[in-house]
XYZ file of C-alpha atoms in Angstrom:
498
model
C 108.761 97.657 96.986
C 110.484 96.127 93.975
C 112.391 93.815 96.322
C 109.113 92.633 97.844
C 107.693 91.896 94.387
C 110.824 89.977 93.424
C 110.932 88.027 96.701
C 107.232 87.211 96.976
C 106.602 86.832 93.239
C 102.904 87.732 93.451
C 102.929 88.710 89.774
C 103.576 85.059 88.858
C 100.347 83.865 90.477
C 97.067 83.852 88.551
C 95.061 84.730 91.661
C 97.178 87.689 92.748
C 97.431 91.371 91.668
C 94.127 91.199 89.725
C 92.187 90.119 92.799
C 89.528 91.295 95.230
C 88.328 94.857 94.483
C 90.925 95.171 91.706
C 88.650 92.949 89.618
C 85.974 95.656 89.850
C 88.286 98.530 88.881
C 90.201 96.645 86.207
C 87.177 94.941 84.573
C 86.614 97.966 82.313
C 89.843 97.260 80.413
C 89.385 93.612 79.359
C 85.665 94.216 78.739
C 86.535 96.809 76.101
C 89.998 95.734 74.952
C 89.590 91.957 74.833
C 85.855 91.278 74.564
C 84.710 94.530 72.869
C 81.557 94.310 74.955
C 80.866 96.827 77.722
C 77.445 95.205 78.191
C 79.252 92.142 79.643
C 76.987 89.753 77.751
C 80.044 87.579 77.133
C 79.786 86.550 80.792
C 76.437 84.907 80.093
C 78.020 83.029 77.199
C 80.891 81.866 79.417
C 79.767 82.143 83.072
C 83.069 80.706 84.318
C 84.706 84.069 83.601
C 82.438 85.559 86.239
C 84.130 83.533 88.950
C 87.667 83.575 87.585
C 88.220 87.160 86.471
C 85.060 89.217 86.980
C 84.204 89.186 90.666
C 80.633 89.711 91.836
C 79.299 91.261 88.645
C 75.826 92.543 89.525
C 72.610 92.997 87.540
C 70.236 95.921 87.245
C 66.523 95.379 87.992
C 65.983 94.852 84.244
C 68.643 92.127 84.150
C 71.621 93.989 82.665
C 75.073 93.087 83.942
C 77.017 96.116 85.110
C 80.407 97.241 86.361
C 80.177 98.354 89.968
C 82.927 100.976 89.995
C 83.544 104.054 87.878
C 86.213 103.859 85.182
C 88.818 106.243 86.665
C 91.302 103.616 87.855
C 91.103 101.799 84.516
C 91.751 105.099 82.728
C 95.023 105.537 84.632
C 96.010 101.917 84.004
C 95.311 101.944 80.264
C 98.596 103.642 79.186
C 100.505 100.749 80.771
C 98.177 97.982 79.569
C 97.880 99.009 75.908
C 101.553 98.435 74.936
C 101.504 95.014 76.603
C 98.218 94.030 74.986
C 99.190 94.961 71.441
C 102.713 93.572 71.785
C 101.213 90.206 72.764
C 98.769 90.351 69.852
C 101.386 91.344 67.274
C 103.777 88.613 68.439
C 101.117 85.909 68.244
C 100.799 85.397 71.994
C 97.586 85.094 73.998
C 96.278 88.580 74.819
C 93.577 87.740 77.345
C 93.954 90.785 79.619
C 94.860 88.768 82.722
C 98.152 86.930 82.152
C 101.465 87.724 83.853
C 102.515 90.543 81.435
C 99.301 92.409 82.304
C 99.921 91.922 86.009
C 103.460 93.268 85.657
C 102.084 96.279 83.753
C 99.729 97.005 86.657
C 102.619 96.823 89.115
C 104.633 99.253 86.968
C 101.650 101.619 86.785
C 101.320 101.745 90.568
C 105.075 102.343 90.957
C 104.900 105.166 88.417
C 102.007 106.972 90.136
C 103.568 106.373 93.559
C 106.805 108.051 92.440
C 104.904 110.875 90.745
C 102.952 111.524 93.957
C 106.166 111.648 95.987
C 107.695 114.073 93.474
C 104.650 116.305 93.886
C 105.250 116.295 97.651
C 108.838 117.315 97.009
C 107.682 120.169 94.769
C 105.205 121.420 97.374
C 107.723 121.323 100.212
C 110.504 122.990 98.198
C 108.544 125.508 96.129
C 105.397 126.278 98.111
C 106.641 125.869 101.672
C 110.122 127.067 100.628
C 111.859 124.537 102.858
C 115.210 122.817 102.364
C 115.837 119.625 100.463
C 116.502 117.724 103.714
C 112.984 118.514 104.960
C 111.494 117.382 101.644
C 113.509 114.150 101.760
C 112.451 113.334 105.324
C 108.825 114.095 104.469
C 108.973 111.768 101.467
C 110.573 109.118 103.684
C 107.701 109.362 106.194
C 104.955 109.285 103.549
C 106.622 106.882 101.130
C 107.934 104.274 103.577
C 106.410 105.183 106.928
C 102.771 104.646 105.978
C 100.551 101.905 104.600
C 100.948 103.211 101.039
C 103.804 100.685 100.838
C 101.335 97.777 100.753
C 99.399 99.372 97.896
C 102.528 99.410 95.784
C 104.204 96.209 96.991
C 101.312 93.803 97.612
C 98.017 95.208 96.306
C 99.268 97.585 93.624
C 96.222 97.859 91.384
C 93.751 99.097 94.000
C 92.535 102.675 93.676
C 94.525 104.379 96.411
C 97.897 105.012 94.762
C 96.064 106.368 91.722
C 94.046 108.684 93.969
C 97.235 109.714 95.783
C 98.742 110.895 92.500
C 95.591 112.424 90.995
C 94.761 114.470 94.105
C 98.323 115.780 94.161
C 97.961 116.722 90.497
C 94.643 118.440 91.177
C 96.230 120.451 94.000
C 99.106 121.636 91.800
C 96.801 122.526 88.898
C 94.488 124.408 91.252
C 97.441 126.401 92.549
C 98.447 127.155 88.976
C 94.910 128.277 88.082
C 94.657 130.562 91.111
C 97.961 132.224 90.213
C 97.096 132.528 86.526
C 93.381 132.495 85.783
C 92.636 131.561 82.181
C 90.407 129.118 80.371
C 93.147 126.579 79.513
C 94.262 126.292 83.131
C 90.612 125.998 84.121
C 89.917 123.208 81.643
C 92.970 121.192 82.712
C 92.055 121.709 86.362
C 88.556 120.437 85.570
C 89.995 117.328 83.903
C 92.077 116.675 87.029
C 89.066 116.967 89.335
C 87.043 114.763 87.023
C 89.798 112.147 87.267
C 89.888 112.397 91.070
C 86.164 111.782 91.355
C 86.118 109.061 88.702
C 88.703 107.062 90.628
C 86.753 107.289 93.901
C 83.607 109.441 93.896
C 83.853 109.962 97.657
C 87.003 111.997 96.991
C 84.760 114.751 95.664
C 85.550 116.184 99.108
C 88.835 117.554 97.743
C 86.724 119.857 95.596
C 87.142 122.232 98.547
C 90.745 122.836 97.486
C 89.839 125.508 94.863
C 87.868 127.357 97.553
C 90.226 127.021 100.536
C 93.757 126.638 99.132
C 95.722 129.811 99.854
C 92.962 131.149 102.138
C 94.022 132.397 105.587
C 91.060 134.557 106.640
C 87.398 135.222 105.969
C 88.299 138.111 103.684
C 90.551 135.764 101.701
C 87.655 133.324 101.418
C 85.357 136.044 100.137
C 87.966 137.119 97.599
C 88.442 133.528 96.438
C 84.737 132.986 95.834
C 84.568 136.269 93.929
C 87.512 135.131 91.780
C 85.352 132.417 90.238
C 82.382 134.741 89.716
C 84.571 137.418 88.153
C 85.963 134.914 85.658
C 82.879 133.096 84.365
C 84.560 131.746 81.226
C 87.429 130.167 83.140
C 85.058 128.860 85.806
C 82.820 127.377 83.117
C 85.830 125.614 81.620
C 86.531 123.933 84.985
C 82.973 122.575 84.991
C 83.286 121.582 81.327
C 86.490 119.650 82.057
C 84.728 117.642 84.776
C 81.705 116.954 82.550
C 83.833 115.845 79.591
C 85.724 113.326 81.693
C 82.504 112.038 83.268
C 80.620 111.896 79.949
C 81.471 108.226 79.181
C 80.397 107.259 82.700
C 77.118 109.166 82.322
C 76.518 107.444 78.989
C 77.137 104.088 80.655
C 74.605 104.904 83.385
C 72.126 106.014 80.719
C 72.525 102.642 79.013
C 72.082 100.779 82.303
C 69.343 102.701 83.992
C 67.990 105.338 81.655
C 69.397 108.172 83.783
C 72.727 109.870 84.438
C 73.139 108.306 87.871
C 73.145 104.737 89.098
C 73.575 103.233 92.601
C 76.379 100.773 91.865
C 76.684 99.839 95.536
C 73.251 98.337 95.807
C 73.670 95.500 98.318
C 73.197 97.312 101.618
C 76.564 99.080 101.466
C 75.897 102.591 102.729
C 76.831 105.392 105.105
C 75.499 105.802 108.645
C 76.080 109.514 109.146
C 74.173 109.440 112.432
C 76.461 106.723 113.803
C 80.098 107.464 112.840
C 82.530 104.970 114.398
C 85.177 107.607 115.107
C 86.989 105.843 117.968
C 86.975 102.460 116.228
C 87.996 104.002 112.922
C 90.938 105.910 114.361
C 92.165 103.818 117.294
C 90.744 100.275 117.292
C 92.840 97.128 117.012
C 90.769 96.026 114.033
C 91.998 98.771 111.748
C 92.641 101.942 113.746
C 94.316 104.560 111.554
C 96.731 105.818 114.202
C 97.507 102.341 115.538
C 98.620 100.955 112.175
C 99.937 104.231 110.740
C 101.430 106.074 113.751
C 103.414 108.270 111.366
C 100.198 110.256 110.982
C 100.729 111.623 114.496
C 103.409 113.715 112.771
C 100.668 115.223 110.642
C 98.367 115.856 113.624
C 101.008 117.714 115.619
C 102.215 119.340 112.421
C 98.879 121.122 112.060
C 99.951 123.377 114.958
C 103.031 124.509 113.035
C 101.055 124.705 109.795
C 98.547 127.067 111.427
C 101.229 129.314 112.844
C 103.532 129.507 109.827
C 101.580 128.319 106.755
C 98.043 129.407 107.466
C 97.219 129.654 103.757
C 97.616 125.857 103.608
C 96.161 125.043 107.006
C 92.427 125.496 106.458
C 92.190 123.548 103.223
C 94.088 120.512 104.535
C 92.396 120.449 107.948
C 88.874 120.923 106.570
C 89.271 118.135 104.031
C 90.759 115.800 106.652
C 87.970 116.452 109.180
C 85.240 115.848 106.589
C 87.001 112.745 105.281
C 87.340 111.283 108.789
C 83.641 111.843 109.409
C 82.604 110.366 106.061
C 84.950 107.365 106.249
C 83.995 106.527 109.818
C 80.313 106.680 108.784
C 80.762 104.020 106.068
C 79.088 100.786 107.154
C 82.454 98.985 106.808
C 84.457 101.611 108.679
C 87.511 99.282 108.535
C 87.240 99.262 104.691
C 87.294 95.521 104.150
C 90.509 93.563 103.881
C 93.525 95.833 104.072
C 96.555 96.892 106.049
C 95.420 99.833 108.157
C 92.950 102.472 107.027
C 93.610 102.569 103.313
C 91.195 105.423 102.476
C 93.590 108.110 103.784
C 96.338 107.159 101.339
C 94.331 109.218 98.840
C 95.118 112.496 100.658
C 98.714 111.783 101.695
C 99.940 114.584 99.408
C 97.858 116.978 101.517
C 98.892 115.406 104.826
C 102.537 115.677 103.772
C 102.277 119.436 104.363
C 101.738 119.300 108.162
C 104.287 116.449 108.311
C 106.844 118.694 106.601
C 105.927 121.589 108.892
C 106.610 119.537 112.024
C 109.877 118.137 110.660
C 110.943 121.680 109.729
C 110.219 122.921 113.241
C 112.105 120.022 114.823
C 115.113 120.412 112.531
C 115.302 124.166 113.167
C 115.878 123.662 116.900
C 119.014 122.708 118.806
C 120.937 119.477 118.361
C 118.919 117.425 120.920
C 115.617 118.258 119.177
C 117.146 117.630 115.745
C 118.378 114.208 116.836
C 115.004 113.433 118.414
C 113.209 114.394 115.192
C 115.516 112.272 113.034
C 115.218 109.349 115.451
C 111.418 109.521 115.375
C 111.374 109.618 111.575
C 113.542 106.524 111.243
C 111.753 104.685 114.069
C 108.377 105.292 112.416
C 109.706 104.097 109.067
C 111.242 100.997 110.670
C 108.054 100.279 112.638
C 105.905 100.574 109.524
C 108.149 98.400 107.381
C 108.214 95.789 110.152
C 104.420 95.812 110.248
C 104.343 95.562 106.455
C 106.399 92.377 106.693
C 104.063 91.136 109.436
C 101.106 91.764 107.136
C 102.811 89.966 104.243
C 103.527 87.030 106.569
C 99.950 87.024 107.950
C 101.070 88.118 111.422
C 98.710 91.076 110.961
C 95.349 89.953 109.653
C 93.618 91.823 106.860
C 90.317 92.182 108.717
C 90.057 90.199 111.957
C 92.546 91.873 114.299
C 91.739 92.173 118.013
C 93.692 93.462 120.995
C 94.750 89.916 121.910
C 95.817 89.136 118.325
C 97.802 92.368 118.002
C 99.806 91.820 121.162
C 100.218 88.099 120.505
C 102.317 88.853 117.404
C 103.723 92.223 118.452
C 107.418 92.209 117.568
C 107.080 88.877 115.731
C 107.418 88.481 111.971
C 105.267 85.356 111.822
C 101.966 84.383 113.477
C 102.032 82.184 116.563
C 99.872 79.103 117.174
C 97.482 81.190 119.268
C 97.146 84.026 116.754
C 94.317 82.516 114.684
C 92.291 81.833 117.821
C 92.401 85.506 118.768
C 91.114 86.772 115.428
C 87.500 87.877 115.122
C 86.033 88.544 111.704
C 83.529 91.421 111.428
C 79.851 90.588 111.081
C 79.009 92.130 107.708
C 75.255 91.634 107.988
C 75.128 93.498 111.299
C 77.445 96.171 109.870
C 75.006 96.797 107.010
C 72.493 97.735 109.719
C 74.958 99.974 111.536
C 75.473 97.492 114.397
C 79.012 96.818 115.632
C 79.286 94.337 118.527
C 82.178 94.672 120.945
C 84.978 92.118 120.471
C 84.481 88.885 122.347
C 86.516 88.092 125.428
C 89.756 86.366 124.326
C 90.329 82.681 125.070
C 92.181 82.277 128.366
C 91.546 79.026 130.269
C 92.664 75.510 129.323
C 89.047 74.409 128.900
C 88.348 77.273 126.476
C 91.472 76.439 124.469
C 90.619 72.746 124.291
C 87.077 73.553 123.107
C 88.490 75.902 120.476
C 90.916 73.233 119.214
C 88.129 70.644 119.151
C 85.943 72.892 117.013
C 88.887 73.586 114.728
C 89.521 69.859 114.288
C 85.873 69.184 113.498
C 85.857 71.833 110.731
C 88.546 70.027 108.726
C 87.474 67.051 106.586
C 91.047 65.796 106.349
C 91.609 65.967 110.101
C 88.274 64.329 110.846
C 89.041 61.494 108.438
C 92.371 60.915 110.192
C 90.738 61.032 113.644
C 87.930 58.713 112.566
C 90.453 56.142 111.353
C 92.353 56.552 114.611
C 89.148 56.012 116.642
C 88.302 52.830 114.710
C 91.843 51.493 115.073
C 91.838 52.024 118.846
C 88.184 51.052 119.310
C 87.351 54.387 120.921
C 84.454 56.855 120.485
C 85.339 59.610 117.997
C 84.523 62.326 120.585
C 87.028 60.804 122.994
C 89.760 60.768 120.348
C 89.040 64.378 119.410
C 89.169 65.465 123.058
C 92.442 63.599 123.703
C 94.077 65.097 120.606
C 92.811 68.560 121.490
C 94.340 68.298 124.967
C 97.613 67.040 123.478
C 97.716 69.907 120.950
C 96.969 72.409 123.709
C 99.780 71.146 125.932
C 102.360 71.005 123.137
C 101.462 74.175 121.174
C 99.292 76.536 123.205
C 100.216 76.190 126.873
C 102.992 78.472 128.038
């Protein structure tokens, strides 16, 4: 990941790192640290900031500007931003919250939480599953380099997912500690961890099932677990208190905005369609199918069989959370989750999914030499395949949102996009998606006539190209349409025909 940052140099560019949804998550920090104004009124004084640094800042019905996302991601970024900010101030440099030192700090923060999450996986595999170091290492290899988490450290490091990955792992470990030693301090810390999980991405409240299901292998275990919380009301109350304390600033912010402790930040038609989950598209489509772009997760799916047989106390919690998360994520109006490499929402629970991955690797490595070699080969093939696709994504040979079957196979095995690639892309219709309507992909361009028409339309969209063609038409005393058609045919024959 560091090599990618050094090679690509995204941190040097003003429009990278703090971009897209990162502007939502990160906006809390400069609003407080630089402008000392959580009301965002400074944006009305200098509206240009709205377009440059503060993307799509919305207004409440009474006209107040507001931050769309909760402050959890910013909270995890603050320890890395504060030293940079005050060092710049004390040395007389510009401390605007957005310059290159801040971007580097965000990259370092994502690397830190990425490594911490992988160390938590190692702890779980070694201490809780009681497996060997080799199994832990192979599991970390699959999760750390064989999945799309790589992109969210190497290309889009300040998005929420690496922070969720770490915080959910922390919540799992603190829950395990609380269950083994019930007291009010463990309960309070566990509550803080859950508060952090939900502040980063409220939809991850689903992992709140961990305290109920972790370590449960039967109905009697479940009954005993529920009773554990009722028998220890003080400790249970401290869990709730920990969550409330961490959410208190957010509640106060909502009270300021709306006069209540809740506020619908996503108020532009972005919603769930629970009666129309796009399960097949979400998991297998060429646009963003989870298993297509992260085939390493097949290890987890088959690993559930081993997990059930040999680690049943882990099985029900991980499977239940995964099933609910798949249903919820596939019900989101944008089931492909905007511009991304693969289905980014599942990065959040990779610490949990590492357990069935480890179980399958353990089973494969405990067999004879042929099965061991097959297991090792699959691990390294999946890592290689993922890293190749990562490079494709970085080189725009995998599109962030418009992939189709034709586009996928056009660049399959190629590091760079071909001339035909752009023609095969099909961007999602967001307005239809907000109504739960998802048209089937159009038939790909095949005939010469279709290609020529596509090239003509592409030429007409470009002002520079049209100016050149207009001058060419005047020079040769020909109609502009004739010149466009001739050039389109020439481009087709030289670039597209094969």
